[in-house]
Coordinates of C-alpha atoms in Angstrom, one line a residue:
M137 CA -60.1 -25.9 -52.9
I138 CA -62.7 -25.1 -50.2
S139 CA -64.0 -27.2 -47.3
V140 CA -66.9 -26.0 -45.1
H141 CA -67.7 -27.1 -41.5
S142 CA -70.8 -25.9 -39.7
Q143 CA -71.4 -26.2 -36.0
D144 CA -74.1 -24.3 -34.0
D145 CA -74.6 -21.9 -36.9
L146 CA -70.9 -21.0 -36.8
L147 CA -69.5 -21.6 -40.3
T148 CA -65.8 -22.4 -40.7
V149 CA -64.6 -22.1 -44.3
A150 CA -61.1 -23.5 -44.9
G151 CA -59.2 -22.8 -48.1
R152 CA -56.4 -25.1 -49.3
G153 CA -54.1 -25.7 -52.2
A154 CA -53.4 -23.1 -54.9
W155 CA -55.8 -20.1 -55.3
T156 CA -54.5 -19.0 -58.6
S157 CA -55.9 -18.3 -62.1
E158 CA -54.9 -21.8 -63.3
Y159 CA -57.8 -23.1 -61.3
A160 CA -60.2 -20.3 -62.0
D161 CA -63.2 -22.3 -63.0
E162 CA -63.0 -24.7 -60.0
L163 CA -62.4 -21.9 -57.5
E164 CA -65.2 -19.7 -58.8
Q165 CA -67.7 -22.6 -58.7
A166 CA -66.6 -23.5 -55.1
V167 CA -67.1 -19.9 -54.0
D168 CA -70.5 -19.6 -55.6
D169 CA -71.6 -23.0 -54.1
T170 CA -70.5 -22.0 -50.6
V171 CA -72.2 -18.7 -50.7
S172 CA -75.5 -20.1 -52.0
T173 CA -75.6 -23.0 -49.6
Y174 CA -74.7 -21.1 -46.4
A175 CA -76.4 -17.7 -47.1
H176 CA -77.3 -16.8 -43.5
P177 CA -75.0 -18.1 -40.9
K178 CA -74.7 -16.5 -37.5
G179 CA -70.9 -16.3 -37.8
V180 CA -68.2 -17.0 -40.3
E181 CA -64.6 -17.9 -39.8
I182 CA -62.3 -18.2 -42.9
D183 CA -59.1 -20.2 -42.4
L184 CA -56.4 -19.7 -45.1
A185 CA -53.6 -21.5 -43.3
A186 CA -53.6 -24.4 -45.9
V187 CA -53.5 -22.1 -48.9
E188 CA -50.1 -22.8 -50.6
R189 CA -50.2 -20.1 -53.3
M190 CA -52.4 -17.1 -54.1
D191 CA -52.4 -14.6 -57.0
T192 CA -54.5 -11.6 -57.8
F193 CA -57.4 -13.8 -59.1
G194 CA -57.4 -15.9 -55.9
A195 CA -57.3 -12.7 -53.7
L196 CA -60.2 -11.3 -55.7
L197 CA -62.3 -14.5 -55.2
F198 CA -61.5 -14.4 -51.5
E199 CA -62.7 -10.8 -51.3
R200 CA -65.8 -11.7 -53.1
L201 CA -66.5 -14.6 -50.7
K202 CA -66.0 -12.3 -47.7
R203 CA -68.2 -9.5 -49.1
S204 CA -71.0 -11.8 -49.9
W205 CA -71.5 -12.3 -46.1
K206 CA -70.6 -8.7 -45.3
D207 CA -73.6 -7.6 -47.3
S208 CA -75.8 -9.7 -45.1
G209 CA -74.5 -8.0 -42.0
I210 CA -72.0 -10.7 -41.0
E211 CA -68.3 -9.8 -40.5
P212 CA -66.1 -12.9 -41.3
Q213 CA -63.1 -13.5 -39.2
V214 CA -59.9 -14.3 -41.1
K215 CA -57.1 -16.4 -39.7
G216 CA -54.0 -18.2 -41.0
L217 CA -53.3 -15.7 -43.8
A218 CA -49.6 -15.9 -44.8
P219 CA -47.8 -12.5 -44.2
R220 CA -46.7 -12.4 -47.9
Y221 CA -50.3 -12.2 -49.0
T222 CA -51.4 -9.5 -46.6
V223 CA -50.7 -6.6 -48.9
L224 CA -52.5 -8.3 -51.8
I225 CA -55.6 -9.0 -49.8
E226 CA -55.6 -5.4 -48.5
E227 CA -55.4 -4.0 -52.1
M228 CA -58.3 -6.3 -53.2
G229 CA -60.2 -5.0 -50.2
R230 CA -59.8 -1.4 -51.4
T231 CA -61.2 -2.2 -54.9
G232 CA -64.9 -1.5 -55.4
Q233 CA -65.2 0.6 -52.3
E234 CA -67.6 3.5 -52.6
P235 CA -65.8 6.8 -53.1
P236 CA -66.3 9.6 -50.6
P237 CA -69.4 11.6 -51.2
P238 CA -68.7 14.5 -53.7
A239 CA -68.8 18.1 -52.5
R240 CA -72.1 19.8 -52.9
R241 CA -72.4 21.6 -56.3
H242 CA -72.6 25.1 -54.9
E243 CA -69.5 24.5 -52.7
A244 CA -67.5 23.3 -55.7
I245 CA -68.5 26.4 -57.7
L246 CA -67.6 28.8 -54.9
E247 CA -64.3 27.1 -54.4
R248 CA -63.5 27.2 -58.1
F249 CA -64.6 30.9 -58.3
G250 CA -62.3 31.7 -55.4
H251 CA -59.3 29.9 -57.0
E252 CA -59.9 31.7 -60.3
T253 CA -60.2 35.1 -58.6
V254 CA -56.8 34.5 -56.8
N255 CA -55.3 33.4 -60.1
V256 CA -56.5 36.5 -62.0
A257 CA -55.1 38.7 -59.2
A258 CA -51.8 36.9 -59.4
D259 CA -51.6 37.2 -63.2
A260 CA -52.4 40.9 -63.0
A261 CA -49.7 41.4 -60.4
A262 CA -47.2 39.4 -62.4
L263 CA -48.1 41.4 -65.6
L264 CA -47.6 44.8 -63.8
N265 CA -44.3 43.6 -62.4
F266 CA -43.1 42.5 -65.8
V267 CA -44.2 45.8 -67.3
G268 CA -42.0 47.5 -64.7
A269 CA -39.1 45.2 -65.5
S270 CA -39.4 45.8 -69.2
V271 CA -39.5 49.6 -68.8
A272 CA -36.5 49.4 -66.5
A273 CA -34.6 47.3 -69.1
M274 CA -35.4 49.8 -71.8
G275 CA -34.2 52.6 -69.6
R276 CA -30.9 50.8 -69.1
V277 CA -30.6 50.4 -72.9
L278 CA -31.1 54.1 -73.4
L279 CA -28.4 54.9 -70.8
R280 CA -26.0 52.4 -72.4
P281 CA -26.9 52.3 -76.2
R282 CA -24.0 49.9 -76.9
S283 CA -25.7 47.2 -74.9
F284 CA -28.7 47.2 -77.2
R285 CA -28.8 44.1 -79.4
F286 CA -29.7 45.8 -82.7
T287 CA -29.0 42.7 -84.8
A288 CA -31.5 40.7 -82.6
M289 CA -34.1 43.3 -83.1
V290 CA -33.7 43.4 -86.9
N291 CA -33.9 39.6 -87.0
Q292 CA -37.2 39.7 -84.9
L293 CA -38.5 42.6 -87.1
D294 CA -37.9 40.4 -90.2
R295 CA -39.8 37.4 -88.5
V296 CA -42.7 39.2 -87.1
G297 CA -43.0 42.0 -89.7
F298 CA -41.9 41.3 -93.2
R299 CA -42.6 37.6 -93.2
A300 CA -46.1 38.3 -91.9
V301 CA -47.0 40.6 -94.8
P302 CA -48.4 37.9 -97.1
I303 CA -50.9 36.4 -94.6
I304 CA -51.9 39.9 -93.3
V305 CA -52.6 41.1 -96.9
L306 CA -54.6 38.0 -97.7
I307 CA -56.8 38.0 -94.6
T308 CA -57.5 41.7 -94.5
F309 CA -58.2 41.6 -98.3
L310 CA -60.9 39.0 -97.6
I311 CA -62.3 40.9 -94.6
G312 CA -62.7 44.0 -96.9
C313 CA -64.4 41.9 -99.5
I314 CA -66.8 40.4 -97.0
L315 CA -67.6 43.8 -95.4
A316 CA -68.4 45.3 -98.8
Q317 CA -70.5 42.4 -100.0
Q318 CA -72.6 42.2 -96.9
G319 CA -73.0 46.0 -96.8
I320 CA -74.1 46.2 -100.4
F321 CA -76.5 43.3 -99.9
N322 CA -78.2 45.0 -97.0
F323 CA -78.0 48.6 -98.1
R324 CA -79.4 47.8 -101.5
R325 CA -82.9 47.3 -99.9
F326 CA -82.9 51.0 -99.1
G327 CA -81.2 52.2 -102.3
A328 CA -78.2 53.3 -100.3
D329 CA -75.5 51.2 -101.9
I330 CA -73.0 54.1 -102.0
Y331 CA -73.0 54.3 -98.2
V332 CA -71.0 51.1 -98.2
V333 CA -67.9 53.1 -98.9
D334 CA -68.5 55.3 -95.8
M335 CA -69.0 52.2 -93.7
V336 CA -66.0 50.3 -94.9
G337 CA -63.7 53.3 -94.7
V338 CA -64.5 54.2 -91.2
L339 CA -64.6 50.6 -89.9
V340 CA -61.4 49.5 -91.5
L341 CA -59.3 52.6 -90.7
R342 CA -60.6 53.2 -87.3
E343 CA -61.3 49.8 -85.8
L344 CA -61.1 46.6 -87.8
G345 CA -57.8 47.1 -89.6
V346 CA -55.7 47.4 -86.4
L347 CA -57.9 44.9 -84.5
I348 CA -57.7 42.1 -87.1
V349 CA -53.9 42.6 -87.5
A350 CA -53.3 42.7 -83.7
I351 CA -55.3 39.5 -83.2
M352 CA -53.4 37.7 -86.0
I353 CA -50.1 38.9 -84.7
A354 CA -51.1 37.7 -81.2
G355 CA -51.7 34.2 -82.6
R356 CA -48.8 34.1 -85.0
S357 CA -45.9 36.0 -83.3
G358 CA -47.1 36.0 -79.7
S359 CA -47.3 32.3 -79.6
A360 CA -43.9 32.1 -81.2
Y361 CA -42.4 34.3 -78.6
T362 CA -43.9 32.2 -75.8
A363 CA -42.7 29.0 -77.3
E364 CA -39.1 30.3 -77.9
L365 CA -38.7 31.7 -74.4
G366 CA -40.4 28.7 -72.9
S367 CA -38.0 26.3 -74.7
M368 CA -35.0 28.3 -73.6
R369 CA -36.3 28.1 -70.0
M370 CA -36.8 24.4 -70.3
R371 CA -33.2 24.0 -71.5
E372 CA -32.0 26.3 -68.7
E373 CA -30.5 28.8 -71.1
I374 CA -32.2 31.7 -69.3
D375 CA -30.6 30.5 -66.0
A376 CA -27.3 30.4 -67.8
L377 CA -27.7 34.0 -68.9
R378 CA -28.3 35.1 -65.3
V379 CA -25.2 33.1 -64.2
M380 CA -23.1 35.0 -66.8
G381 CA -24.4 38.3 -65.4
F382 CA -26.9 39.2 -68.2
D383 CA -30.5 40.3 -67.6
P384 CA -32.8 38.0 -69.6
V385 CA -35.4 40.8 -70.0
E386 CA -32.8 43.1 -71.5
V387 CA -31.3 40.4 -73.7
L388 CA -34.4 38.5 -74.9
V389 CA -37.5 40.6 -74.2
V390 CA -36.5 44.2 -75.2
P391 CA -35.5 43.3 -78.9
R392 CA -38.7 41.3 -79.4
L393 CA -40.8 44.1 -77.8
L394 CA -39.3 46.8 -79.9
A395 CA -39.6 44.7 -83.1
L396 CA -43.4 44.3 -82.4
I397 CA -43.9 48.0 -81.6
I398 CA -42.3 48.9 -85.0
A399 CA -43.9 46.1 -87.0
L400 CA -47.5 46.3 -85.9
P401 CA -48.2 49.9 -87.1
L402 CA -46.6 49.1 -90.5
L403 CA -48.7 45.9 -90.8
T404 CA -51.8 47.8 -89.7
F405 CA -51.2 50.3 -92.6
I406 CA -50.6 47.5 -95.1
G407 CA -53.7 45.6 -93.9
S408 CA -56.0 48.6 -94.0
M409 CA -54.9 49.4 -97.5
S410 CA -55.4 45.8 -98.5
S411 CA -58.9 45.7 -96.9
L412 CA -59.9 48.9 -98.8
L413 CA -58.6 47.4 -102.0
G414 CA -60.8 44.3 -101.5
A415 CA -63.8 46.4 -100.6
G416 CA -63.3 48.5 -103.7
L417 CA -63.0 45.5 -106.0
V418 CA -66.2 43.9 -104.6
S419 CA -68.0 47.2 -104.8
W420 CA -67.1 47.5 -108.4
G421 CA -67.9 43.9 -109.4
Y422 CA -70.9 43.3 -107.1
G423 CA -72.4 46.8 -106.5
G424 CA -71.5 48.6 -109.7
I425 CA -69.5 51.3 -107.9
T426 CA -66.6 52.2 -110.1
P427 CA -63.1 52.8 -108.7
E428 CA -63.4 56.6 -109.4
V429 CA -66.7 56.9 -107.5
F430 CA -65.4 54.7 -104.7
L431 CA -62.3 56.8 -104.2
N432 CA -64.2 60.1 -104.4
R433 CA -66.7 58.9 -101.9
L434 CA -64.0 57.6 -99.6
K435 CA -62.2 61.0 -99.6
G436 CA -65.4 62.6 -98.4
A437 CA -66.3 59.9 -95.9
I438 CA -63.0 59.8 -94.0
D439 CA -60.3 62.3 -92.8
M440 CA -57.0 62.0 -91.1
D441 CA -58.6 61.5 -87.7
Q442 CA -59.9 58.1 -88.8
F443 CA -56.5 57.1 -90.0
N444 CA -54.7 58.4 -86.9
V445 CA -57.1 56.6 -84.5
G446 CA -56.1 53.2 -85.9
M447 CA -52.4 54.0 -86.1
I448 CA -52.3 55.4 -82.5
K449 CA -53.7 52.1 -81.2
A450 CA -51.2 49.9 -83.0
P451 CA -48.1 50.5 -80.8
F452 CA -50.0 50.0 -77.6
M453 CA -51.5 46.8 -78.8
A454 CA -48.1 45.6 -80.0
A455 CA -46.6 46.3 -76.5
T456 CA -49.4 44.4 -74.8
I457 CA -49.0 41.4 -77.1
G458 CA -45.2 41.4 -76.6
I459 CA -45.3 41.7 -72.8
V460 CA -47.9 39.0 -72.4
A461 CA -46.2 36.6 -74.7
C462 CA -42.7 37.1 -73.1
L463 CA -44.1 36.9 -69.6
E464 CA -45.9 33.6 -70.3
G465 CA -42.7 32.2 -72.0
L466 CA -40.6 33.0 -68.9
R467 CA -43.2 31.3 -66.7
V468 CA -42.9 27.9 -68.5
G469 CA -42.0 25.0 -66.2
G470 CA -39.9 22.0 -67.1
S471 CA -42.5 20.0 -69.1
A472 CA -43.9 20.0 -72.5
E473 CA -47.4 20.2 -71.0
S474 CA -46.4 23.5 -69.3
L475 CA -45.1 24.8 -72.5
G476 CA -48.4 24.1 -74.3
A477 CA -50.5 25.5 -71.5
H478 CA -48.5 28.8 -71.4
T479 CA -48.5 29.2 -75.1
T480 CA -52.3 28.8 -75.2
A481 CA -52.6 31.2 -72.2
S482 CA -50.4 33.7 -74.1
V483 CA -52.6 33.8 -77.1
V484 CA -55.9 33.9 -75.2
K485 CA -54.7 36.6 -72.8
A486 CA -53.2 38.8 -75.5
I487 CA -56.3 38.7 -77.7
F488 CA -58.5 39.4 -74.6
L489 CA -56.4 42.4 -73.6
V490 CA -56.2 43.7 -77.2
I491 CA -60.0 43.7 -77.4
V492 CA -60.4 45.4 -74.0
M493 CA -57.8 48.0 -75.0
D494 CA -59.7 48.7 -78.3
G495 CA -62.8 49.3 -76.2
V496 CA -61.0 51.7 -73.9
F497 CA -59.5 53.6 -76.8
A498 CA -63.0 53.8 -78.5
M499 CA -64.4 55.5 -75.3
F500 CA -61.4 57.7 -75.0
F501 CA -61.5 59.0 -78.6
A502 CA -65.3 59.4 -78.4
A503 CA -64.8 61.5 -75.3
I504 CA -62.3 63.8 -77.0
D505 CA -64.5 63.9 -80.2
M506 CA -61.9 62.3 -82.4

């Protein structure tokens, strides 16, 4: 397997035979013996001319033999290596090498911050561009009403509106119950149980009703829009529409957008009423506030302004959800990974923008004393 000849502290190591996994034990023992016996030579020459066969295991042992002397500051000279084993030896030489030193932490953070800033700016520009394209498509529909796909809009209205009623009613009912229970539990310390009605009425009609419904629609219908348009893009159906002379925004986006703008205010109204119902039942059962007292107090605590504030927000939130969802769907690439990433981004961005929009509206209505 290995023969060693030493002359004037110049060590010549000659390999022979088969350096393969079949002779693993013998080869490993020979390498270990050679290294331990000749630990500090002045020079080393490795002759592989007599090696008949070599596999990955043999190349790994050869690399181990060579590195054992390299660590002592001696660079072995290799000769007689058959050309067919050159690539194998080179690959073994790359294994175990130290990776390049990582970038310093603050540089990595700055670089990432820069990339994220550029991505946010690109997303904002794409969103504004898509808003313009959607408005232009709606303008063309108004000028040519016959081109509007009314059936598609009704189908989308059924999917995002009527089919969403059960889950909206259930969730908002539970939200109303929780608000009332927590309000009574805390207000009872001050003997102010009745003010729970004021709190629930204002919160639900003005803020929470529309916000909860919008967030649920972003997760339910916004993700569905992104997945549908993304799948169509992956199957090149959108490219086919362009080839046939149709505008994908006019054909696919406008019906979905209008369906959301119509459905979200209706769902907000249903959700708000469901939430007030839940609050009324909990107030009756947990706080001893009868339905008659609850309704009378509610009439005095709220007015049409509270109701109008929530309903005015709904169409704008619906348009935001629809635009973000459709934009992300049209940006999907050709892989399932891209579809999943854009669907996730659609929901996250839509919810974020809905909450930001709610804050902007809150400041606006406070400024006009509404």
